[in-house]
Short mmCIF file of C-alpha atoms in Angstrom, two decimals:
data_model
loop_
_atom_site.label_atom_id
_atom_site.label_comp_id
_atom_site.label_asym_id
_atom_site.label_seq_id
_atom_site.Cartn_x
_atom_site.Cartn_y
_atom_site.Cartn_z
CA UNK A 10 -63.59 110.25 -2.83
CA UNK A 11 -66.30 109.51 -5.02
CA UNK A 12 -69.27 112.17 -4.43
CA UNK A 13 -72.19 110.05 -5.93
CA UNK A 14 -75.64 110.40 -4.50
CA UNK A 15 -77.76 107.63 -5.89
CA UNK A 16 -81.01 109.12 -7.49
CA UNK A 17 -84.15 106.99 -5.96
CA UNK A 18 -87.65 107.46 -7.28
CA UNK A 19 -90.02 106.08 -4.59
CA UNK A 20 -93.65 105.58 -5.82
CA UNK A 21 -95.56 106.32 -2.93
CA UNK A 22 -98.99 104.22 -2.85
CA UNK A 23 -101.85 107.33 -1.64
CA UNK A 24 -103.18 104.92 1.10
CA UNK A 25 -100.06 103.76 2.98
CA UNK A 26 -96.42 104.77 1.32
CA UNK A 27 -97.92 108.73 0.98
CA UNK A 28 -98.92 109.45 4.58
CA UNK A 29 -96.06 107.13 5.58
CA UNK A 30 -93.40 109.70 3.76
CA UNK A 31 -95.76 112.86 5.11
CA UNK A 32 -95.03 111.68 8.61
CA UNK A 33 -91.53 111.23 8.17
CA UNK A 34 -91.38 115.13 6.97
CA UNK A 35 -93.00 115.78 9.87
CA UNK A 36 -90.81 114.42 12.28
CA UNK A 37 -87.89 115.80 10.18
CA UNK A 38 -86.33 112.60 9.62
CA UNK A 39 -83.11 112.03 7.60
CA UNK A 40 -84.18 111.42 4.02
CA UNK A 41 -81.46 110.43 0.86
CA UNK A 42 -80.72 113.61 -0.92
CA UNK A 43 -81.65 112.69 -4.00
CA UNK A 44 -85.08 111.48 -3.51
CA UNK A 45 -88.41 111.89 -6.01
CA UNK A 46 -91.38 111.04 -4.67
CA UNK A 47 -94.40 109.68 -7.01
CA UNK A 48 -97.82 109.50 -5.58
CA UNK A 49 -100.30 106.84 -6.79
CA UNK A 50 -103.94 106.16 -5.81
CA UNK A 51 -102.70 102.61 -5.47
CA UNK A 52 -99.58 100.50 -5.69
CA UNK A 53 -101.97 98.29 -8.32
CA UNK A 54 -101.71 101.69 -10.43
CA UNK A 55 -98.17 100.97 -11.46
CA UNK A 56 -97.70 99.15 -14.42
CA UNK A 57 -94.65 97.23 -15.13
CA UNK A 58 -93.49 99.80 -17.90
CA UNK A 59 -93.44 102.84 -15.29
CA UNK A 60 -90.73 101.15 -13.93
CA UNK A 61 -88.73 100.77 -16.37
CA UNK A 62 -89.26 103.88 -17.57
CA UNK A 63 -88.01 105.54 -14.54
CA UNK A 64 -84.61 103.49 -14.92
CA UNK A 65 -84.71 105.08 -17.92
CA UNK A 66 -85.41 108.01 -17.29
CA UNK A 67 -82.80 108.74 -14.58
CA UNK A 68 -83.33 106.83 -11.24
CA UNK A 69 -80.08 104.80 -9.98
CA UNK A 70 -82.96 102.98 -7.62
CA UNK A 71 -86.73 102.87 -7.50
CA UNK A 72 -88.26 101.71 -4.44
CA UNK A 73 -92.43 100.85 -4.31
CA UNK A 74 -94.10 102.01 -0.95
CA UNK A 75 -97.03 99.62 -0.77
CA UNK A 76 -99.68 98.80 1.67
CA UNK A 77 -99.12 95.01 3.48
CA UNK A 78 -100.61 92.40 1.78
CA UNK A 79 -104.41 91.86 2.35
CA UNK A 80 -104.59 95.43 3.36
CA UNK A 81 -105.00 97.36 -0.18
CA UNK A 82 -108.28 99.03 -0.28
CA UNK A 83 -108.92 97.82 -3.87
CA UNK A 84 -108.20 94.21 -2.45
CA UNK A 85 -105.79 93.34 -5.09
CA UNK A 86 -103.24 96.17 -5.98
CA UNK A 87 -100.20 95.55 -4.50
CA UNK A 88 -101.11 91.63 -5.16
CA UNK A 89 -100.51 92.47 -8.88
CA UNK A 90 -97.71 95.07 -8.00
CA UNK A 91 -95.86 92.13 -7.10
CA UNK A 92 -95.96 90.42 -10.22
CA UNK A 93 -95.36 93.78 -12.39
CA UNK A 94 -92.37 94.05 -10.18
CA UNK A 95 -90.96 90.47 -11.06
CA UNK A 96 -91.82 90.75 -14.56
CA UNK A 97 -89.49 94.58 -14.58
CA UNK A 98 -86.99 92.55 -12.72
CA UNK A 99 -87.05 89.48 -14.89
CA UNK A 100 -86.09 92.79 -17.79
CA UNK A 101 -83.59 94.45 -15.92
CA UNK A 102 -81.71 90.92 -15.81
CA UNK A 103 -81.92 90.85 -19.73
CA UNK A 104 -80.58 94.21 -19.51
CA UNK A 105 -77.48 93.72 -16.95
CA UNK A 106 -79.03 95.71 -14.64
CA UNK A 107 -79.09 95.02 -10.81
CA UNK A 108 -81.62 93.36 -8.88
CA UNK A 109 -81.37 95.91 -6.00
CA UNK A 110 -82.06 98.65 -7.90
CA UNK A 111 -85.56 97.94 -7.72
CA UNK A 112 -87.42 97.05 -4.65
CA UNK A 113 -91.30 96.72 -3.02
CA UNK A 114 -91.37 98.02 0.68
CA UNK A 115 -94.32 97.26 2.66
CA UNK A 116 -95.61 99.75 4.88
CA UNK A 117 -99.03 101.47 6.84
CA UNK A 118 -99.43 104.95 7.09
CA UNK A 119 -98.32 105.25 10.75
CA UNK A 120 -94.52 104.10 9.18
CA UNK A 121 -92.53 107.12 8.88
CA UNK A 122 -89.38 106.04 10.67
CA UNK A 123 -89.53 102.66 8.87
CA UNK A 124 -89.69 105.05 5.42
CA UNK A 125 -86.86 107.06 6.04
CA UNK A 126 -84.82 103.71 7.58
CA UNK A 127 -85.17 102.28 4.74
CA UNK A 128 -84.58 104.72 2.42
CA UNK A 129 -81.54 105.50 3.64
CA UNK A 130 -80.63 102.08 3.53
CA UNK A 131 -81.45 102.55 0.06
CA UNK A 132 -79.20 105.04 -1.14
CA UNK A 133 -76.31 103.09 1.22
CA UNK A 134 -76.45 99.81 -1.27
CA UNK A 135 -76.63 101.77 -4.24
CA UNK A 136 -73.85 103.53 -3.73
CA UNK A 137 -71.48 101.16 -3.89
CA UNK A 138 -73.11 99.86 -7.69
CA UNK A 139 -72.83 103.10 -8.77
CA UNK A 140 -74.45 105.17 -11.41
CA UNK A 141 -77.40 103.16 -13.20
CA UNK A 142 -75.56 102.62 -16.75
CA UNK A 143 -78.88 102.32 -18.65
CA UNK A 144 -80.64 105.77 -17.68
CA UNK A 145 -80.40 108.18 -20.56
CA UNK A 146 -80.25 111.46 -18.89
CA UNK B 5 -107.27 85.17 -32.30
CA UNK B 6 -103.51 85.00 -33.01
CA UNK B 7 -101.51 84.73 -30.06
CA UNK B 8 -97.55 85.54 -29.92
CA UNK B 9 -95.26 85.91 -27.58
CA UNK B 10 -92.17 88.34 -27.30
CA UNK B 11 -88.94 86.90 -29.20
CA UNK B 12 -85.51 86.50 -26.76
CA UNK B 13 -84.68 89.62 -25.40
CA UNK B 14 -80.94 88.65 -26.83
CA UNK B 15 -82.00 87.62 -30.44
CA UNK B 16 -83.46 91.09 -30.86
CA UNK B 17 -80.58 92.84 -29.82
CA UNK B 18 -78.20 90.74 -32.10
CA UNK B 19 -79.94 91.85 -34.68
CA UNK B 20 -80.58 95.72 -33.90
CA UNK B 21 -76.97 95.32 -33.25
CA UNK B 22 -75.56 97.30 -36.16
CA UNK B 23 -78.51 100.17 -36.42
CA UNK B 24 -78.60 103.00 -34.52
CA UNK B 25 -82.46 104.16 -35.48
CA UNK B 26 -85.04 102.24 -35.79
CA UNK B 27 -88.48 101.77 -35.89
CA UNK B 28 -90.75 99.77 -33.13
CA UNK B 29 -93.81 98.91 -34.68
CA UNK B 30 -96.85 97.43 -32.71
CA UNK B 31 -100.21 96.27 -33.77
CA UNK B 32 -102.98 97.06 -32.01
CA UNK B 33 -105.32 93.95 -32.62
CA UNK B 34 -104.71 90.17 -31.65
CA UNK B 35 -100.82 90.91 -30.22
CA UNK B 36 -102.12 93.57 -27.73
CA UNK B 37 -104.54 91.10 -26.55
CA UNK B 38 -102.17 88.65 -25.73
CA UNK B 39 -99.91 91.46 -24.50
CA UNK B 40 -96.65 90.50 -27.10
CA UNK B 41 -96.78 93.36 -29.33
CA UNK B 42 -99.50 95.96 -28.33
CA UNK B 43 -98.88 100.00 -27.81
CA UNK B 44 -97.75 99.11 -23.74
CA UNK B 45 -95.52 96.08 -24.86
CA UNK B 46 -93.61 97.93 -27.34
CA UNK B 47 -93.18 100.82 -24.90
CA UNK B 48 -91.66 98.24 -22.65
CA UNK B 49 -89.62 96.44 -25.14
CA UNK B 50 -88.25 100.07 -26.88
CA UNK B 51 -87.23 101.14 -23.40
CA UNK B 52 -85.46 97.80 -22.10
CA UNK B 53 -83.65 98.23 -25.30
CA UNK B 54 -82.69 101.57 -24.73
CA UNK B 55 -81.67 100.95 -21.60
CA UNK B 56 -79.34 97.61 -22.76
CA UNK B 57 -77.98 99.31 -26.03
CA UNK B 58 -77.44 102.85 -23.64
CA UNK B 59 -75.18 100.36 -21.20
CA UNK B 60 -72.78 99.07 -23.31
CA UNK B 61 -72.35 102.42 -24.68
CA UNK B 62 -74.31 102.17 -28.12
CA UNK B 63 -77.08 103.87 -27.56
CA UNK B 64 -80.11 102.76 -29.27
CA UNK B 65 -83.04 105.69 -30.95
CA UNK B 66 -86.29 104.10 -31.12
CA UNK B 67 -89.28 105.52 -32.43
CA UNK B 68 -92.57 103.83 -31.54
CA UNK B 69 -95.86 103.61 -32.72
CA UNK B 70 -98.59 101.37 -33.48
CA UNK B 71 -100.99 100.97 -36.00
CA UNK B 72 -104.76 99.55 -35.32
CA UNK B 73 -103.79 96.90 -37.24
CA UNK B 74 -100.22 95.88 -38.87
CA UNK B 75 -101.73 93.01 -41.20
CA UNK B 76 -104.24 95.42 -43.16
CA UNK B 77 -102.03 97.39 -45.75
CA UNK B 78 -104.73 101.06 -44.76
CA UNK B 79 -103.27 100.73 -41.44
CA UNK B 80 -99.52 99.67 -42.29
CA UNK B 81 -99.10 102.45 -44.51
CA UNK B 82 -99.65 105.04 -41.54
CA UNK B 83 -95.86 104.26 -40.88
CA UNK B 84 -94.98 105.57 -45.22
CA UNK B 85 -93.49 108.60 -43.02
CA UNK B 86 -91.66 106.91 -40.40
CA UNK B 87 -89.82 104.26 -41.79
CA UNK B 88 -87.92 107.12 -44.41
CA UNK B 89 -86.36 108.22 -41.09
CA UNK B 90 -85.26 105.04 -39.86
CA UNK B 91 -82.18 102.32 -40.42
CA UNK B 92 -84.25 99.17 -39.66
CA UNK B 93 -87.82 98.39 -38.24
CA UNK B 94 -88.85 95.63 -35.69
CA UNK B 95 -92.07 94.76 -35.92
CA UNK B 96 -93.99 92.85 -32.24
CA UNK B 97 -96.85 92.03 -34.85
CA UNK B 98 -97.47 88.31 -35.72
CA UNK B 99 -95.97 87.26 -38.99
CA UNK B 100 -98.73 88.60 -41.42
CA UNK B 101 -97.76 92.00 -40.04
CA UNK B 102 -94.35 91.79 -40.52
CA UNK B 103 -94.99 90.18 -44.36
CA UNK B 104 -97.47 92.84 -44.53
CA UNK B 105 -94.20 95.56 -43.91
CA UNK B 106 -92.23 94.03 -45.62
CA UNK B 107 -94.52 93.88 -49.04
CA UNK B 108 -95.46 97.42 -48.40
CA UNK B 109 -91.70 98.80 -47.55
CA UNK B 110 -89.55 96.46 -50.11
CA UNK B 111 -86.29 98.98 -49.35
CA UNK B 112 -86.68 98.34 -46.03
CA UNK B 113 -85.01 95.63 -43.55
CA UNK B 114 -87.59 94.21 -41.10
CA UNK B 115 -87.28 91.99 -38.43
CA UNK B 116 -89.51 90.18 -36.03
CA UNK B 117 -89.98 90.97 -32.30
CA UNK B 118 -92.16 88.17 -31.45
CA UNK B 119 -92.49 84.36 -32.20
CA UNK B 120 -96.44 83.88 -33.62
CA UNK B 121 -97.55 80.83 -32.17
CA UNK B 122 -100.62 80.24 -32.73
CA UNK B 123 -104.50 80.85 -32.73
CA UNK B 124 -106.37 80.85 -29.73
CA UNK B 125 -108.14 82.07 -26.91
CA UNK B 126 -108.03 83.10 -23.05
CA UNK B 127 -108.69 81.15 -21.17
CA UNK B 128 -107.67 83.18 -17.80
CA UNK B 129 -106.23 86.66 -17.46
CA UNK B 130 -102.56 85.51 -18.70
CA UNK B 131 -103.33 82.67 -20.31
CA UNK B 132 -104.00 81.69 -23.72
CA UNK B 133 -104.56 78.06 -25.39
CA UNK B 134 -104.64 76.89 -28.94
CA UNK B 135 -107.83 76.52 -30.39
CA UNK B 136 -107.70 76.31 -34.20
CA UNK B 137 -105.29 75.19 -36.65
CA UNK B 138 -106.80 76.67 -39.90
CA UNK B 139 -107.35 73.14 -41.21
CA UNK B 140 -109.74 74.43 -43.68
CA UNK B 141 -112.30 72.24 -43.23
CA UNK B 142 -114.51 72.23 -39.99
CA UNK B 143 -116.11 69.71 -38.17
CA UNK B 144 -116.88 71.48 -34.82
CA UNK B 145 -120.80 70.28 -35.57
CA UNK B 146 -119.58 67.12 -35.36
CA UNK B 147 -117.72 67.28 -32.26
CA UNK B 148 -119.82 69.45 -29.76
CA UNK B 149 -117.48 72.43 -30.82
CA UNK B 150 -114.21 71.36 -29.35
CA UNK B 151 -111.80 71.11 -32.07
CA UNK B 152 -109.79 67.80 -32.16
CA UNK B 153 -107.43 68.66 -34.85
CA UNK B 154 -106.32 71.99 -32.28
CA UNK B 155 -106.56 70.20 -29.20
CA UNK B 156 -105.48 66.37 -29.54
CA UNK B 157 -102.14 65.64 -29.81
CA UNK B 158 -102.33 63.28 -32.63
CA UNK B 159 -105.10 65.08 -34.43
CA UNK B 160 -107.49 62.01 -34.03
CA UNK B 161 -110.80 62.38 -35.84
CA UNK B 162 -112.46 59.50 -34.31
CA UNK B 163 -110.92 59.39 -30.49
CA UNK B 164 -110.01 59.00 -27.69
CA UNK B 165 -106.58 57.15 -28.14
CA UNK B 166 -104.93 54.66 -26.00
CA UNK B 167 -103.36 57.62 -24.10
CA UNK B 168 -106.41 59.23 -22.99
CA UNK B 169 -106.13 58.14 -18.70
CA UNK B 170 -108.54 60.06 -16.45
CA UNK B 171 -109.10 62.77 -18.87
CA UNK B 172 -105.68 63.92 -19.74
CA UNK B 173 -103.46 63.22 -22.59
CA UNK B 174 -100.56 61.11 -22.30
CA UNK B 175 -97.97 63.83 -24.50
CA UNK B 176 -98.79 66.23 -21.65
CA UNK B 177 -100.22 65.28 -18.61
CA UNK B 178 -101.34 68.95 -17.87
CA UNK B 179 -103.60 68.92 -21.09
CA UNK B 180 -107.11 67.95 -21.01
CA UNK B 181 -108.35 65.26 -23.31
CA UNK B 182 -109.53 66.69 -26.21
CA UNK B 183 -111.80 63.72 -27.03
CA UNK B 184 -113.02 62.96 -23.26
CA UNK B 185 -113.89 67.10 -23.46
CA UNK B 186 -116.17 66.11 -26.38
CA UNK B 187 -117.27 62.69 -25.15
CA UNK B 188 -118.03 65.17 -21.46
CA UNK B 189 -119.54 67.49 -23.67
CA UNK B 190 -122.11 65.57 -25.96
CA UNK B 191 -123.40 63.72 -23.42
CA UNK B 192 -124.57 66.58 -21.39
CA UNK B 193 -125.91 67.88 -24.76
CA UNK B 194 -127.66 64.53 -25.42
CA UNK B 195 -125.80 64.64 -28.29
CA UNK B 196 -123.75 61.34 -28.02
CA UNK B 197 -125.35 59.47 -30.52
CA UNK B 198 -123.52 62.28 -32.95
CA UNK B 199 -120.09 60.32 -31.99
CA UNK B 200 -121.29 57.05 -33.67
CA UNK B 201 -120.44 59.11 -37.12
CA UNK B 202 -117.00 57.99 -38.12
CA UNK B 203 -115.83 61.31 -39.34
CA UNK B 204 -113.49 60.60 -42.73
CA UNK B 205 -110.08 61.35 -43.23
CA UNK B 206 -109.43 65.04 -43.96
CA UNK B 207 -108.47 65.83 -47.17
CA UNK B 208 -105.07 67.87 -46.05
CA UNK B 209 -104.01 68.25 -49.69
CA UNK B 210 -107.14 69.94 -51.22
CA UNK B 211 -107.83 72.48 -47.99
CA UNK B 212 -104.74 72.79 -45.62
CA UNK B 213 -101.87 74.38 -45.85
CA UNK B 214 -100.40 71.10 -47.48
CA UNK B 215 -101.22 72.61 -50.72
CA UNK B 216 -99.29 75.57 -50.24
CA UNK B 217 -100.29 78.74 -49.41
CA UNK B 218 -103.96 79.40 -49.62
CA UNK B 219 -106.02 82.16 -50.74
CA UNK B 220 -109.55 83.50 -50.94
CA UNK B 221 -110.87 85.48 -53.69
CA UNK B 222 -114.36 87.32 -53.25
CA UNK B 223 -115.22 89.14 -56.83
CA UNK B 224 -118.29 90.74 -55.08
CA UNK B 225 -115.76 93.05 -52.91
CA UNK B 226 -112.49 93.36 -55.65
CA UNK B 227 -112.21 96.93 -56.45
#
């Protein structure tokens, strides 16, 4: 039976995705086991080659906890998060990689079930695509 | 300035193909500006081909760097050290960068990351249009500094054509009119009586590129 654990990095936008993942420790929700969480002031903070370079780097997913649109408090961050994230995923096509290994979740700080939820949901459809082939660990 | 954009992801790879090192080599002037071959657009394209050459089980070394700018020889030679460790180096400069390599490195196989296309300028954040065409020979004081030979289809010197239908051009119905742009343009300048001049055919084989490949030679600066 195959033991894999899919790594997920989660970049964790500081005004929504952060205090969404701090309530969720709280409550001592089920989290994936192999989870790294990456603060940033702002989902708009994440530039297209971050992502990437986490693939690289060793995530099997990476999931971007932003704030709903038209509620970023710089007004456009996670308007041009969007974009970065089609333009990585647009890549990762050229590359063979899969689609669902990289994914923009929408939540507000109040969220922490949703967080867990869907992390866990997560790590369930990676599973099944296995290890990410491109990471160079 | 020039303005490039990033080669297919699957013609670079054909060609990296049999190396196993290479060198990635950006330019830090016109190609970062229109984000093809800068410092962050190298990073991006080194690591998606990592990442592509790492999946199919060939796995890919890439060193990067970037010079302020590839197409002055001071700058190129920054990467004398680099390229003796390296099989092959692709260059996301325009083409004078790459010649530019290429002169400087003569042992060395080069190849292009990005498809120069031509000089321009942004217009919006993401967008670029072409704006010059080197002709040699300007006449943007004649035509309230919109350049027809750049910007009309049929480089007309004394327009509009036919074509021209509520200010767009009839090769691309998206483009503006180069010739109602200057016709808009003079008359707000109270220029129009400029656009009685018939401007005379250019001379393409004394100044353009028709002659072959030009050059400029300043004694006051030779060393």
């Amino acid at each position: 039976m195959s033991t894999f654990e899919p790594k997920i990095v989660a970049f964790c936008c500081e005004q929504s995705g952060l205090p969404a993942a701090e309530m969720a420790k709280t409550l001592k929700l089920k989290m994936p086991d192999n989870l790294e969480l990456v603060p940033v002031p702002c989902s708009g903070r994440i530039e297209t080659l971050y992502l990437l370079k986490a693939l690289e780097s060793g995530a099997d997913g990476v999931v971007v906890f932003a704030c709903y649109e038209e509620n970023c408090k710089y007004l456009q961050g996670n308007v041009r998060l969007k974009s970065r994230v089609g333009y990585a995923k647009q890549i990762m096509t050229k590359i063979g990689l899969e689609q669902e290994r990289l994914e923009i979740f929408h939540v507000a700080t109040n969220s922490g079930v949703k967080f867990s939820e869907f992390l866990l949901q997560k790590a369930d459809q990676l599973r099944p695509l296995g290890p990410n082939l491109g990471k160079i660990a | 300035m020039i303005k490039a954009e990033q080669k297919p992801f699957e013609e670079i790879l054909e060609y990296l193909a049999p190396y196993n090192k290479i060198l990635l080599s950006g330019c830090g002037a016109c190609v970062t500006v229109c984000h093809a071959g800068g410092e962050k657009d190298g990073a991006l394209l080194a690591s998606a081909l990592r990442m592509a050459r790492q999946k199919i089980g060939k796995p890919l070394e890439i060193i990067e760097s970037t010079p302020a700018r590839q197409c002055e020889p001071e700058f190129a030679q920054e990467l004398s050290d680099t390229i003796g460790l390296v099989e092959a180096v692709l260059s996301v400069s325009c083409g004078i960068g790459v010649q530019t390599l290429a002169r400087l490195f003569p042992a060395m196989q080069i190849f292009p990351g990005v498809n120069t296309l031509f000089m321009g300028e942004t217009v919006e954040h993401g967008v670029w249009e072409e704006r010059c065409q080197a002709c040699g020979d300007c006449i943007l004081e004649k035509t309230a500094g919109i350049c027809p030979i750049a910007r009309c289809a049929k480089q007309l010197l004394n327009g509009p054509c036919g074509g021209s239908s509520n200010g767009k051009c009839e090769i691309k119905r998206e483009t503006d009119c180069a010739w109602q742009l200057i016709f808009d343009r003079s008359k707000a300048l109270g220029q129009l009586h400029r656009l009685t001049e018939i401007i005379p055919a250019k001379q393409w084989g004394v100044q353009s590129r028709d002659s072959g490949p030009r050059r400029i030679v300043r004694e006051d600066l030779k060393v």
